[in-house]
Amino acid sequence: ARLALAYHASLFERFHATNWLSPLVCGGALVAAGFLPHVFALLAMASAFILVSPLVVLTMSRFQKTIDNASRATTTSVMSAFMEGLSVMFNLVIALLFSQLNVVKTYQLGGVYLLLFAFWELIRHIRISRAPAMYEQTKKLHRTVVAPGERVS
């Protein structure tokens, strides 16, 4: 299922809510896993793992489209190395949490992190979608303001 979603990730490219909806659903599933019986908790954790795959593919795709010159391969390699470095850091944090908490509680903390990220992305999306209207209001305001030294007719 994860491979199929990753393969068809381009279908999600036009659906901009994927940026915040996918982490919201995944984070909610991880948080809910702590309150469910073990079998359903495992299903919730697996579904969160599956549903995040289109974001990984879309991130790489958007990065590839942004860079359109000769250094594209090098830049992609550097980004991949950076992502792998962050992955190692996050794995160390998860291992530290595993040593202090049980597995389900650790995944719940990961779910809280994803929920915070989803809400941050949602607020960012709302601000960006309002930006053109705010720009037009600012232009109208600037037209009505009289410059210093200018006569009002």
Coordinates of N, CA and C in Angstrom, one line a residue:
A1 N 0.8 -1.2 0.0 CA 0.0 0.0 0.0 C 0.9 1.3 0.0
R2 N 2.0 1.2 0.8 CA 2.9 2.4 0.8 C 3.5 2.6 -0.6
L3 N 3.9 1.6 -1.2 CA 4.5 1.7 -2.5 C 3.5 2.2 -3.5
A4 N 2.3 1.8 -3.5 CA 1.2 2.3 -4.4 C 0.9 3.8 -4.1
L5 N 0.9 4.2 -2.9 CA 0.7 5.6 -2.6 C 1.8 6.4 -3.1
A6 N 3.1 5.9 -2.9 CA 4.2 6.7 -3.3 C 4.3 6.7 -4.9
Y7 N 3.9 5.7 -5.5 CA 3.8 5.6 -7.0 C 2.8 6.7 -7.5
H8 N 1.7 6.8 -6.9 CA 0.6 7.7 -7.4 C 0.7 9.0 -6.6
A9 N 1.8 9.4 -6.0 CA 1.9 10.7 -5.3 C 1.6 11.9 -6.1
S10 N 1.9 11.8 -7.4 CA 1.7 12.9 -8.3 C 0.2 13.3 -8.4
L11 N -0.7 12.4 -8.1 CA -2.1 12.7 -8.0 C -2.4 13.7 -6.9
F12 N -1.6 13.7 -5.8 CA -1.8 14.5 -4.7 C -1.2 15.9 -4.8
E13 N -0.4 16.1 -5.9 CA 0.4 17.3 -6.1 C -0.6 18.5 -6.2
R14 N -1.7 18.4 -6.9 CA -2.6 19.5 -7.0 C -3.4 19.8 -5.8
F15 N -3.5 18.8 -4.9 CA -4.3 18.9 -3.7 C -3.4 19.4 -2.6
H16 N -3.3 20.7 -2.4 CA -2.4 21.4 -1.5 C -2.7 21.1 0.0
A17 N -3.9 20.6 0.3 CA -4.2 20.3 1.7 C -3.4 19.0 2.1
T18 N -2.8 18.3 1.2 CA -2.0 17.1 1.6 C -0.9 17.5 2.5
N19 N -0.4 18.7 2.4 CA 0.8 19.2 3.2 C 0.4 19.2 4.7
W20 N -0.8 19.5 5.0 CA -1.2 19.5 6.4 C -2.2 18.4 6.8
L21 N -2.9 17.9 5.8 CA -3.9 16.8 6.1 C -3.2 15.5 6.4
S22 N -2.2 15.2 5.6 CA -1.5 13.9 5.9 C -0.8 13.8 7.2
P23 N -0.1 14.9 7.6 CA 0.5 14.8 9.0 C -0.6 14.8 10.1
L24 N -1.7 15.5 9.8 CA -2.8 15.6 10.8 C -3.4 14.2 11.0
V25 N -3.7 13.5 9.9 CA -4.3 12.1 10.0 C -3.2 11.2 10.6
C26 N -2.0 11.2 10.2 CA -0.9 10.3 10.7 C -0.7 10.6 12.2
G27 N -0.6 11.9 12.6 CA -0.4 12.2 14.0 C -1.6 11.8 14.8
G28 N -2.8 12.0 14.3 CA -4.0 11.5 15.0 C -4.0 10.0 15.2
A29 N -3.6 9.3 14.2 CA -3.5 7.8 14.3 C -2.5 7.4 15.3
L30 N -1.4 8.1 15.4 CA -0.3 7.7 16.3 C -0.8 8.0 17.8
V31 N -1.4 9.2 18.0 CA -1.9 9.5 19.3 C -3.0 8.5 19.7
A32 N -3.9 8.2 18.8 CA -5.0 7.3 19.1 C -4.5 5.9 19.4
A33 N -3.3 5.5 18.8 CA -2.8 4.2 19.0 C -2.6 3.9 20.5
G34 N -2.3 4.9 21.3 CA -2.0 4.6 22.7 C -3.3 4.3 23.5
F35 N -4.4 4.6 23.0 CA -5.7 4.4 23.7 C -6.4 3.2 23.1
L36 N -5.9 2.5 22.1 CA -6.6 1.4 21.5 C -6.0 0.1 22.0
P37 N -6.8 -1.0 21.8 CA -6.2 -2.3 22.1 C -5.1 -2.6 21.2
H38 N -4.2 -3.5 21.5 CA -2.9 -3.7 20.8 C -3.1 -4.0 19.3
V39 N -4.0 -4.8 18.9 CA -4.2 -5.1 17.5 C -4.5 -3.8 16.7
F40 N -5.4 -3.0 17.3 CA -5.9 -1.8 16.6 C -4.8 -0.7 16.7
A41 N -4.0 -0.7 17.7 CA -2.9 0.2 17.9 C -1.9 -0.1 16.8
L42 N -1.6 -1.3 16.5 CA -0.7 -1.7 15.5 C -1.2 -1.3 14.1
L43 N -2.5 -1.4 13.9 CA -3.1 -1.0 12.6 C -3.0 0.5 12.5
A44 N -3.2 1.3 13.5 CA -3.1 2.7 13.5 C -1.7 3.2 13.2
M45 N -0.7 2.5 13.8 CA 0.7 2.9 13.6 C 1.1 2.5 12.1
A46 N 0.6 1.4 11.6 CA 1.0 1.0 10.3 C 0.3 1.9 9.3
S47 N -0.9 2.3 9.5 CA -1.6 3.3 8.6 C -0.9 4.6 8.6
A48 N -0.4 5.1 9.7 CA 0.3 6.3 9.8 C 1.6 6.2 8.9
F49 N 2.3 5.1 9.0 CA 3.5 4.9 8.2 C 3.2 4.9 6.7
I50 N 2.1 4.3 6.4 CA 1.7 4.2 5.0 C 1.3 5.6 4.4
L51 N 0.5 6.3 5.2 CA -0.1 7.6 4.7 C 0.9 8.7 4.5
V52 N 2.1 8.6 5.2 CA 3.1 9.6 5.1 C 3.9 9.5 3.8
S53 N 3.9 8.4 3.1 CA 4.7 8.2 1.9 C 4.5 9.2 0.8
P54 N 3.3 9.6 0.5 CA 3.2 10.6 -0.6 C 3.9 11.9 -0.3
L55 N 4.0 12.3 1.0 CA 4.7 13.5 1.3 C 6.2 13.4 1.0
V56 N 6.8 12.3 1.3 CA 8.2 12.1 1.0 C 8.4 12.3 -0.5
V57 N 7.6 11.6 -1.3 CA 7.8 11.7 -2.8 C 7.5 13.1 -3.3
L58 N 6.4 13.7 -2.8 CA 6.1 15.1 -3.2 C 7.2 16.1 -2.8
T59 N 7.8 15.9 -1.7 CA 8.9 16.8 -1.3 C 10.1 16.7 -2.2
M60 N 10.5 15.5 -2.6 CA 11.6 15.3 -3.5 C 11.2 15.8 -4.9
S61 N 9.9 15.6 -5.3 CA 9.5 16.1 -6.6 C 9.5 17.6 -6.7
R62 N 9.0 18.3 -5.7 CA 9.0 19.8 -5.7 C 10.4 20.3 -5.6
F63 N 11.3 19.6 -4.9 CA 12.7 20.1 -4.9 C 13.3 19.9 -6.3
Q64 N 13.0 18.8 -6.9 CA 13.6 18.6 -8.3 C 13.1 19.6 -9.3
K65 N 11.8 20.0 -9.2 CA 11.2 21.0 -10.1 C 11.8 22.4 -9.8
T66 N 12.1 22.7 -8.6 CA 12.6 24.0 -8.2 C 14.0 24.2 -8.8
I67 N 14.8 23.2 -8.7 CA 16.2 23.3 -9.2 C 16.2 22.8 -10.6
D68 N 16.5 23.6 -11.6 CA 16.5 23.2 -13.0 C 17.8 23.6 -13.7
N69 N 18.9 23.3 -13.1 CA 20.2 23.6 -13.7 C 21.2 22.5 -13.6
A70 N 22.4 22.7 -14.0 CA 23.4 21.7 -14.0 C 23.7 21.1 -12.7
S71 N 23.5 21.9 -11.6 CA 23.9 21.3 -10.3 C 22.7 20.6 -9.6
R72 N 21.7 20.2 -10.4 CA 20.6 19.6 -9.8 C 20.9 18.2 -9.1
A73 N 21.7 17.4 -9.7 CA 22.1 16.1 -9.2 C 22.9 16.3 -7.9
T74 N 23.8 17.3 -7.9 CA 24.6 17.5 -6.7 C 23.8 18.0 -5.6
T75 N 22.9 19.0 -5.9 CA 22.0 19.6 -4.9 C 21.1 18.5 -4.3
T76 N 20.6 17.6 -5.1 CA 19.7 16.6 -4.7 C 20.5 15.6 -3.7
S77 N 21.7 15.3 -4.1 CA 22.5 14.4 -3.3 C 22.8 15.1 -1.9
V78 N 23.1 16.4 -1.9 CA 23.3 17.1 -0.6 C 22.0 17.1 0.2
M79 N 20.9 17.3 -0.4 CA 19.6 17.3 0.3 C 19.4 15.9 0.9
S80 N 19.6 14.9 0.1 CA 19.4 13.5 0.6 C 20.4 13.2 1.8
A81 N 21.6 13.7 1.7 CA 22.6 13.4 2.8 C 22.1 14.2 4.0
F82 N 21.6 15.4 3.9 CA 21.1 16.2 5.0 C 19.9 15.5 5.6
M83 N 19.0 14.9 4.8 CA 17.8 14.2 5.3 C 18.3 13.0 6.1
E84 N 19.3 12.3 5.6 CA 19.8 11.1 6.2 C 20.4 11.4 7.6
G85 N 21.1 12.6 7.6 CA 21.7 13.1 8.9 C 20.6 13.4 9.9
L86 N 19.5 14.0 9.5 CA 18.4 14.3 10.3 C 17.7 13.0 10.8
S87 N 17.7 12.0 9.9 CA 17.1 10.8 10.2 C 17.9 10.1 11.4
V88 N 19.2 10.1 11.3 CA 20.0 9.6 12.3 C 19.7 10.3 13.7
M89 N 19.7 11.6 13.6 CA 19.4 12.4 14.8 C 18.0 12.0 15.4
F90 N 17.0 11.9 14.6 CA 15.7 11.6 15.1 C 15.7 10.1 15.6
N91 N 16.4 9.2 15.0 CA 16.5 7.9 15.5 C 17.1 7.8 16.9
L92 N 18.1 8.6 17.1 CA 18.8 8.7 18.4 C 17.8 9.2 19.5
V93 N 17.0 10.2 19.1 CA 16.0 10.8 20.0 C 14.9 9.7 20.3
I94 N 14.5 9.0 19.3 CA 13.5 8.0 19.5 C 14.1 6.8 20.4
A95 N 15.3 6.5 20.2 CA 16.0 5.5 21.0 C 16.0 5.9 22.5
L96 N 16.3 7.2 22.7 CA 16.3 7.7 24.0 C 14.9 7.7 24.6
L97 N 13.9 8.0 23.9 CA 12.6 8.0 24.4 C 12.1 6.5 24.6
F98 N 12.6 5.6 23.8 CA 12.3 4.2 24.0 C 12.8 3.7 25.3
S99 N 14.0 4.2 25.7 CA 14.6 3.7 26.9 C 13.9 4.3 28.1
Q100 N 13.2 5.4 28.0 CA 12.5 6.0 29.1 C 11.0 5.6 29.1
L101 N 10.4 5.5 27.9 CA 9.0 5.2 27.8 C 8.8 3.8 27.1
N102 N 7.6 3.4 27.0 CA 7.3 2.2 26.2 C 7.1 2.6 24.7
V103 N 6.9 1.6 23.9 CA 6.9 1.9 22.4 C 5.7 2.7 22.1
V104 N 4.5 2.4 22.6 CA 3.3 3.1 22.3 C 3.4 4.6 22.7
K105 N 3.9 4.8 23.9 CA 4.0 6.2 24.4 C 4.9 7.0 23.5
T106 N 6.0 6.4 23.1 CA 6.9 7.1 22.2 C 6.3 7.4 20.9
Y107 N 5.5 6.5 20.3 CA 4.8 6.8 19.1 C 3.7 7.9 19.3
Q108 N 3.1 7.9 20.5 CA 2.2 9.0 20.8 C 2.9 10.3 20.8
L109 N 4.1 10.4 21.3 CA 4.8 11.7 21.3 C 5.2 12.1 19.8
G110 N 5.5 11.1 19.0 CA 5.7 11.3 17.6 C 4.4 11.9 16.9
G111 N 3.3 11.3 17.4 CA 2.0 11.8 16.8 C 1.7 13.2 17.3
V112 N 2.1 13.6 18.5 CA 1.9 15.0 19.0 C 2.8 15.9 18.1
Y113 N 4.0 15.5 17.8 CA 4.9 16.3 17.0 C 4.3 16.5 15.6
L114 N 3.7 15.4 15.0 CA 3.1 15.5 13.7 C 1.8 16.4 13.8
L115 N 1.1 16.3 14.8 CA -0.1 17.2 15.0 C 0.3 18.7 15.0
L116 N 1.4 19.0 15.8 CA 1.9 20.3 15.9 C 2.3 20.8 14.5
F117 N 3.1 20.0 13.8 CA 3.5 20.3 12.5 C 2.3 20.6 11.5
A118 N 1.3 19.7 11.6 CA 0.1 19.8 10.7 C -0.6 21.2 11.0
F119 N -0.7 21.5 12.3 CA -1.4 22.8 12.6 C -0.6 24.0 12.2
W120 N 0.8 23.9 12.3 CA 1.6 25.0 11.8 C 1.5 25.1 10.3
E121 N 1.4 24.0 9.6 CA 1.3 24.0 8.1 C -0.1 24.5 7.7
L122 N -1.1 24.2 8.5 CA -2.5 24.7 8.2 C -2.5 26.2 8.3
I123 N -2.0 26.7 9.4 CA -1.9 28.2 9.6 C -1.2 28.9 8.5
R124 N 0.0 28.3 8.2 CA 0.8 28.8 7.1 C 0.0 28.9 5.8
H125 N -0.8 27.8 5.5 CA -1.6 27.7 4.3 C -2.7 28.7 4.3
I126 N -3.3 29.0 5.4 CA -4.4 30.0 5.5 C -3.8 31.4 5.3
R127 N -2.6 31.6 5.8 CA -2.0 33.0 5.6 C -1.6 33.2 4.2
I128 N -1.1 32.2 3.5 CA -0.7 32.3 2.1 C -2.0 32.5 1.2
S129 N -3.0 31.8 1.6 CA -4.2 31.9 0.7 C -4.9 33.3 0.9
R130 N -4.7 33.9 2.1 CA -5.2 35.2 2.3 C -4.3 36.3 1.8
A131 N -3.1 36.0 1.4 CA -2.1 37.1 1.0 C -2.6 37.9 -0.2
P132 N -3.1 37.3 -1.2 CA -3.6 38.2 -2.4 C -4.6 39.2 -2.0
A133 N -5.6 38.8 -1.2 CA -6.6 39.7 -0.7 C -6.0 40.9 0.1
M134 N -5.1 40.5 1.0 CA -4.5 41.5 1.8 C -3.6 42.5 1.0
Y135 N -3.0 41.9 -0.1 CA -2.2 42.8 -1.0 C -3.1 43.8 -1.7
E136 N -4.3 43.4 -2.1 CA -5.2 44.3 -2.8 C -5.7 45.4 -1.8
Q137 N -6.0 45.0 -0.6 CA -6.4 46.0 0.4 C -5.3 47.0 0.7
T138 N -4.1 46.5 0.7 CA -2.9 47.4 0.9 C -2.8 48.4 -0.2
K139 N -2.9 47.9 -1.5 CA -2.9 48.8 -2.6 C -3.9 49.8 -2.6
K140 N -5.2 49.5 -2.2 CA -6.2 50.5 -2.1 C -5.9 51.5 -1.1
L141 N -5.4 51.1 0.0 CA -5.0 52.0 1.1 C -4.0 53.0 0.6
H142 N -3.0 52.5 -0.1 CA -1.9 53.3 -0.5 C -2.4 54.3 -1.6
R143 N -3.4 54.0 -2.3 CA -4.0 54.9 -3.3 C -4.7 56.1 -2.6
T144 N -5.3 55.8 -1.5 CA -6.1 56.8 -0.8 C -5.3 57.7 0.1
V145 N -4.0 57.3 0.5 CA -3.2 58.1 1.3 C -2.5 59.2 0.5
V146 N -2.5 60.4 1.0 CA -1.9 61.5 0.3 C -0.5 61.7 0.7
A147 N 0.4 61.8 -0.3 CA 1.8 61.9 0.0 C 2.2 63.2 0.6
P148 N 3.2 63.4 1.4 CA 3.6 64.7 2.0 C 3.9 65.7 0.9
G149 N 3.3 66.9 1.0 CA 3.6 68.0 0.1 C 2.6 67.9 -1.1
E150 N 1.8 66.9 -1.2 CA 0.8 66.8 -2.3 C -0.5 67.5 -1.9
R151 N -1.1 68.1 -2.9 CA -2.3 68.8 -2.6 C -3.5 67.9 -2.7
V152 N -4.4 68.1 -1.9 CA -5.7 67.3 -1.9 C -6.7 68.1 -2.8
S153 N -7.2 67.5 -3.8 CA -8.2 68.2 -4.6 C -9.6 67.9 -4.3

